Amino acid sequence: MEDVISQGLIVGILATGIRLATPFLLAALGEMFTQRSGVYNLGIEGIMLMGAFMGFFVTWRTGNPYLGILVSLVVGALMGLLMGIVSITFKAEQGISGIGLYMFGWGLSGLLFRLYVGAITAIEGLRPLRIPGLSDIPYIGTIFFSHNWLVYLAYILVPITWIVLYKTTWGLKVRAVGTTPEAADTLGVSVDGIRYQCLILGSMLAGLAGAYLTVGQANMYADYITAGRGFIAVALVYFGRWSPLGILAGSLLFSMADSFQLWVQVLGISVPYELAVILPYVITIVALAVSFGRVWAPAALGRPYERGTRG
Amino acid sequence: MKEWKKILTILVAVTFLATLAACGGKPATETKKEGETKQPEKIRIALVLPSTVDDMAWSQSMYEGLKAVQEKLGKDKVEIAVSERLGDAVNAGAAIRQYASQGYDIVIAHGAQYQSVLREIAADFPKTTFAYGTGFQTAPNIFAYDPQAQEGGYLLGILAAKMTKSGIVGIVGPVESGDAIKYNNGFQQGVAAAKPDVKVRIAYTGSFNNIVGAGELAKVHMDAGADILTGSSQQAVGAIRAVAERSGKYWLSTDMDQSSIAPNTVLAAQVYHWEKVVEKMVSLRKQGVLGGQHLMLSFADGTLELKYNPKLADKIPQEAKDAVEKARQQIVSGSLKIELPKEQPKK
């Protein structure tokens, strides 16, 4: 600890944690919609990799990170569409097709990188966006308002997705399709239509989460840059009980624990590093195990809908 | 409609498979197999890598070494095949076995994690030469190569101690094993030898390829006061990029010269000259020695080298360069030995 004042330490831990939670939040909020409609997409990691690559690639070529982010959204949508064709239209086993999508995304992003970039290259990504007034508040400004706008967007999406899911007709349809698709179908809601919309929306957010890694965090691309973050995002949806606030809590818990262990290691507090590294996972598992109530999942999760059968 | 669906399914499946084949397989095969007509003097070398040939670190340095050997001995004399992304030793085992049964003369599994799987396979192919590293345990047909990474670590440690203004130096470590332990330990000793009051802080990401995580760790190091940073493995590129974003902070590289990623940030690098190691294995094999040797990479035999980034040469005071050079000569002459803690390099 020596020379670092504890206030600075706490600010450091919190500011780092806020930033680290961003890709999890973006991807998990998207996956929440997908799963709420009854489809689980394990291909998030692959979509993130493609979003990460395209975000990087377009930014590198055009010098415009906004264009890169836009393209990553489009690529995410396309991969969501592909997943939809396989798992909704053709009713393939969702777990398997999701893993297929992951491998597809990893393979394709690596291949495109080799063909069109060739060597690890740095880009000018997003700069931190200072918010007049807010960014100048001592401590609070550094913790919450010293980041780039994708970070703010991820947190703003929490209340927005909550409103969309619980207060709009579309959100009601999503929830209906995910729990009792036959009832929704009877009432004239297109089950497959809603599922396609959710899958594409979720995949766009996964693409955005990938772009955040390359354009907003690392400012470069290298093979397998996601390093498992897509799978953690899927786990956080379960942790968060398919609700935006739960996902926010899970993402923050995981990322704050991660940030904490990084600072503990750097400041040389003598803990075996193996223990430090697993801390975020352990805390998340423990929180999940001791948290009250039984786990609730969308009833039709993972089951393709076929008219005339009991879902 | 049914027909259309069927065609689309097949199309999707084919796209999946094609991509997998293109990427999971051997994208970097340099020379096509020329049927069964094998020229007797042609040597076939297979390389199994934990990451990719363009990772700008561990894997790329070996790949470039292999390419240099091919260039030197002639493309018609050396055939190269590469399998990437096989960090998992069990999956790598399948590739290693396949290369051996396809009649490759030398199969290099580039990582410490392949040691045990290699021992198993090597016993079944007594005529094939296998190699791996970082390691030292050999078998009659297994070479173990072993970069003395602590030597360059020591030299870069001296440089870091001389260059730091904040008195804090940060190491972005991958996993506490093999090469990283040696490098980090040498680095700490170098710093301590040059300026005992400079603090060295070590932290690990717990992974070799967590590029974003390495970048975040580097940011935390810098937030906590470090102004000179270093670290090994392929994830280091993420840390270098993070360091490059702040002014007055510098990075010291190992494995290969990484200054192309951040020309204004990488001060110097310990470079591994794998081509000399590969060449040695090839010539030993020609003499009938299939393995059993512990091949060191060191400053003394030129397989390790210290390179300054010419663009930043004027940032380093002459006095620092002299101190590094003096230590380098002592290491080469053998009068200075960088000892590692007793339990190293044993696992």
XYZ file of C-alpha atoms in Angstrom, chain A:
311
model
C 0.000 0.000 0.000
C 2.879 2.233 1.028
C 2.631 5.388 -0.987
C -0.837 5.115 -2.403
C -3.389 6.924 -0.360
C -6.428 4.814 0.299
C -8.821 7.318 -1.262
C -6.899 7.121 -4.513
C -6.985 3.356 -4.262
C -10.740 3.199 -3.861
C -11.306 5.658 -6.696
C -8.961 3.595 -8.839
C -10.742 0.341 -8.088
C -14.185 1.786 -8.758
C -13.230 3.627 -11.939
C -11.526 0.549 -13.374
C -14.490 -1.632 -12.396
C -17.004 0.651 -14.092
C -15.006 0.417 -17.294
C -14.457 -3.344 -17.086
C -18.190 -4.008 -16.718
C -19.065 -2.350 -20.047
C -18.634 -5.247 -22.496
C -20.439 -7.613 -20.112
C -23.332 -5.205 -19.734
C -23.754 -4.644 -23.470
C -23.570 -8.313 -24.380
C -25.637 -9.557 -21.438
C -28.455 -7.032 -21.899
C -28.694 -8.158 -25.514
C -28.632 -11.815 -24.587
C -31.342 -11.101 -22.018
C -33.781 -10.144 -24.794
C -32.806 -13.199 -26.800
C -33.378 -15.540 -23.885
C -36.539 -13.754 -22.780
C -38.001 -14.631 -26.171
C -37.100 -18.275 -25.648
C -33.855 -18.637 -27.570
C -30.472 -18.952 -26.001
C -27.571 -17.841 -28.090
C -24.275 -19.344 -26.991
C -22.657 -17.796 -30.040
C -22.258 -14.419 -28.307
C -18.507 -14.945 -28.132
C -18.292 -15.480 -31.884
C -20.457 -12.449 -32.599
C -18.341 -10.349 -30.258
C -15.223 -11.488 -32.080
C -16.702 -10.477 -35.429
C -17.909 -7.174 -33.976
C -14.486 -6.622 -32.452
C -12.754 -7.326 -35.737
C -15.068 -5.282 -37.952
C -15.065 -2.382 -35.502
C -11.298 -2.432 -35.513
C -10.981 -2.975 -39.238
C -13.285 -0.159 -40.330
C -11.762 2.225 -37.790
C -8.301 1.307 -39.023
C -9.226 1.834 -42.668
C -11.307 4.975 -42.311
C -9.932 6.488 -39.123
C -13.507 6.840 -37.950
C -14.417 4.793 -34.878
C -18.092 5.715 -35.228
C -18.197 4.047 -38.617
C -16.469 1.033 -37.110
C -19.092 0.797 -34.399
C -21.870 1.106 -36.974
C -20.429 -1.724 -39.040
C -20.044 -3.899 -35.942
C -23.765 -3.431 -35.289
C -24.554 -4.511 -38.850
C -22.275 -7.538 -38.614
C -23.876 -8.452 -35.297
C -27.314 -8.240 -36.897
C -26.219 -10.469 -39.768
C -24.818 -13.082 -37.418
C -28.016 -12.915 -35.382
C -29.947 -13.490 -38.581
C -27.789 -16.502 -39.363
C -28.363 -17.903 -35.876
C -32.076 -17.260 -36.358
C -32.207 -19.164 -39.633
C -30.494 -22.122 -38.018
C -32.240 -22.140 -34.664
C -35.665 -20.563 -35.306
C -36.546 -21.419 -38.884
C -34.793 -24.777 -38.981
C -35.279 -25.415 -35.258
C -31.776 -26.737 -34.762
C -30.628 -27.533 -31.241
C -29.767 -24.095 -29.884
C -26.788 -25.066 -27.763
C -25.069 -26.781 -30.659
C -25.790 -24.062 -33.207
C -24.613 -21.430 -30.723
C -21.288 -23.200 -30.293
C -21.129 -23.486 -34.075
C -21.659 -19.740 -34.380
C -18.904 -19.138 -31.840
C -16.426 -21.241 -33.790
C -17.563 -19.624 -37.017
C -17.012 -16.139 -35.602
C -13.626 -16.977 -34.164
C -12.478 -18.661 -37.359
C -13.778 -15.976 -39.669
C -12.427 -13.072 -37.610
C -9.000 -14.718 -37.508
C -9.078 -15.417 -41.227
C -10.151 -11.892 -42.163
C -7.502 -10.446 -39.880
C -4.837 -12.503 -41.601
C -6.062 -11.699 -45.090
C -6.743 -8.007 -44.735
C -4.598 -6.773 -41.862
C -1.723 -9.229 -41.547
C 0.057 -7.782 -38.536
C -1.015 -6.425 -35.206
C -1.787 -2.775 -35.712
C -2.846 -0.031 -33.341
C -5.779 2.273 -34.007
C -6.998 5.542 -32.607
C -10.113 4.524 -30.770
C -12.663 6.449 -28.779
C -11.423 9.136 -26.464
C -12.833 9.634 -22.984
C -15.856 11.938 -23.184
C -15.825 14.539 -20.475
C -19.209 15.703 -19.335
C -19.059 19.371 -18.320
C -19.833 19.726 -14.642
C -20.147 16.051 -13.839
C -16.587 15.109 -14.792
C -15.190 17.817 -12.508
C -16.805 16.551 -9.316
C -14.023 15.208 -7.112
C -13.893 11.380 -6.952
C -17.348 10.935 -8.522
C -16.122 12.523 -11.740
C -13.164 10.164 -11.991
C -15.178 7.091 -11.084
C -18.245 7.593 -13.255
C -17.514 10.314 -15.800
C -13.980 9.755 -17.062
C -14.886 7.166 -19.700
C -15.777 7.051 -23.383
C -19.393 7.305 -24.468
C -19.842 3.568 -25.046
C -19.403 3.118 -21.299
C -22.129 5.661 -20.582
C -24.326 4.062 -23.222
C -24.011 0.636 -21.598
C -25.257 2.017 -18.282
C -27.995 4.110 -19.882
C -29.190 0.934 -21.598
C -30.037 -0.593 -18.208
C -33.118 1.604 -17.526
C -33.970 1.694 -21.226
C -34.049 -2.085 -21.538
C -36.042 -2.265 -18.301
C -38.695 0.074 -19.733
C -38.740 -1.748 -23.064
C -39.096 -5.136 -21.421
C -41.694 -4.288 -18.776
C -43.537 -1.202 -20.001
C -43.995 -1.592 -23.728
C -46.266 -3.813 -25.794
C -43.288 -5.213 -27.590
C -41.687 -6.151 -24.261
C -44.882 -7.882 -23.243
C -44.855 -9.855 -26.479
C -41.241 -10.836 -25.881
C -42.053 -12.123 -22.420
C -45.156 -13.924 -23.650
C -43.279 -15.620 -26.473
C -40.622 -16.764 -24.040
C -42.989 -18.239 -21.498
C -46.130 -19.390 -23.287
C -45.510 -19.254 -27.016
C -48.726 -21.151 -27.827
C -50.814 -18.547 -25.985
C -49.010 -15.722 -27.729
C -49.521 -17.443 -31.042
C -53.245 -17.823 -30.353
C -53.421 -14.087 -29.786
C -51.835 -13.405 -33.121
C -48.310 -12.669 -31.999
C -45.760 -14.029 -34.426
C -43.596 -16.205 -32.205
C -40.823 -16.663 -34.722
C -41.016 -13.002 -35.708
C -40.474 -11.780 -32.144
C -37.707 -14.325 -31.660
C -35.939 -13.138 -34.788
C -36.200 -9.535 -33.604
C -34.780 -10.377 -30.179
C -32.006 -12.522 -31.581
C -30.960 -9.797 -34.003
C -31.174 -7.088 -31.349
C -29.170 -9.219 -28.921
C -26.577 -9.982 -31.546
C -26.241 -6.304 -32.455
C -25.479 -5.536 -28.821
C -22.970 -8.402 -28.784
C -21.337 -6.911 -31.872
C -21.234 -3.577 -30.074
C -19.684 -5.228 -27.021
C -16.999 -6.632 -29.306
C -16.405 -3.245 -30.881
C -16.069 -1.764 -27.402
C -13.153 -4.136 -26.746
C -11.223 -3.041 -29.829
C -12.350 0.551 -30.368
C -13.094 1.567 -26.795
C -10.729 -0.421 -24.607
C -7.719 -2.028 -26.306
C -7.422 0.206 -29.406
C -6.115 -2.749 -31.353
C -7.132 -6.193 -32.501
C -5.432 -9.524 -31.956
C -6.654 -13.066 -32.333
C -9.304 -14.126 -29.802
C -9.396 -10.709 -28.198
C -12.622 -11.534 -26.348
C -10.869 -14.237 -24.283
C -14.111 -15.792 -23.032
C -16.010 -12.589 -22.215
C -18.960 -13.652 -24.365
C -19.470 -16.777 -22.297
C -19.246 -14.799 -19.083
C -21.939 -12.494 -20.472
C -24.216 -15.497 -21.039
C -23.574 -16.637 -17.469
C -24.379 -13.123 -16.223
C -27.818 -13.343 -17.815
C -28.541 -16.352 -15.632
C -26.963 -14.611 -12.663
C -29.119 -11.553 -13.270
C -32.272 -13.651 -13.511
C -33.073 -12.293 -16.966
C -33.613 -8.765 -15.638
C -31.663 -5.592 -16.502
C -31.054 -4.709 -12.853
C -29.863 -8.199 -12.027
C -27.505 -8.105 -14.996
C -26.215 -4.706 -13.886
C -25.587 -6.096 -10.406
C -23.850 -9.185 -11.754
C -21.684 -7.262 -14.217
C -20.638 -4.783 -11.551
C -19.951 -7.458 -8.955
C -17.783 -9.425 -11.345
C -15.933 -6.397 -12.689
C -15.401 -4.725 -9.337
C -13.969 -7.959 -7.977
C -11.729 -8.141 -11.033
C -10.630 -4.547 -10.626
C -10.031 -5.122 -6.915
C -7.792 -8.118 -7.532
C -5.779 -6.230 -10.173
C -5.108 -3.421 -7.721
C -4.293 -5.850 -4.916
C -1.751 -7.569 -7.122
C -0.204 -4.362 -8.401
C 0.213 -2.940 -4.926
C 2.032 -6.070 -3.917
C -0.270 -7.200 -1.151
C 1.003 -10.698 -0.712
C -1.709 -12.942 -2.022
C -0.891 -15.810 -4.398
C -1.809 -14.431 -7.800
C -3.791 -17.568 -8.648
C -6.170 -16.741 -5.816
C -6.426 -13.130 -6.915
C -7.220 -14.070 -10.504
C -10.062 -16.429 -9.580
C -11.572 -13.965 -7.106
C -14.201 -12.490 -9.476
C -15.393 -15.967 -10.417
C -15.525 -17.169 -6.826
C -17.421 -14.112 -5.616
C -19.912 -14.427 -8.458
C -20.508 -18.103 -7.772
C -20.888 -17.513 -4.045
C -23.305 -14.627 -4.622
C -25.331 -16.838 -6.925
C -25.367 -19.692 -4.430
C -26.447 -17.706 -1.384
C -28.853 -15.313 -3.087
C -32.439 -15.894 -2.091
C -35.260 -17.253 -4.183
C -35.257 -19.963 -6.763
C -33.880 -19.434 -10.211
C -36.535 -18.394 -12.650
C -36.030 -18.915 -16.325
C -38.260 -18.151 -19.311
C -40.374 -21.299 -19.492
C -39.914 -21.830 -23.218
C -36.173 -21.161 -23.162
C -34.375 -23.387 -25.617
C -37.489 -24.905 -27.132
C -38.223 -24.142 -30.773
C -41.880 -23.341 -31.287
C -43.960 -25.536 -33.495
C -47.617 -24.916 -33.990
C -49.942 -27.679 -32.804
C -47.515 -29.178 -30.321
C -47.094 -28.212 -26.705
C -44.095 -26.022 -27.321
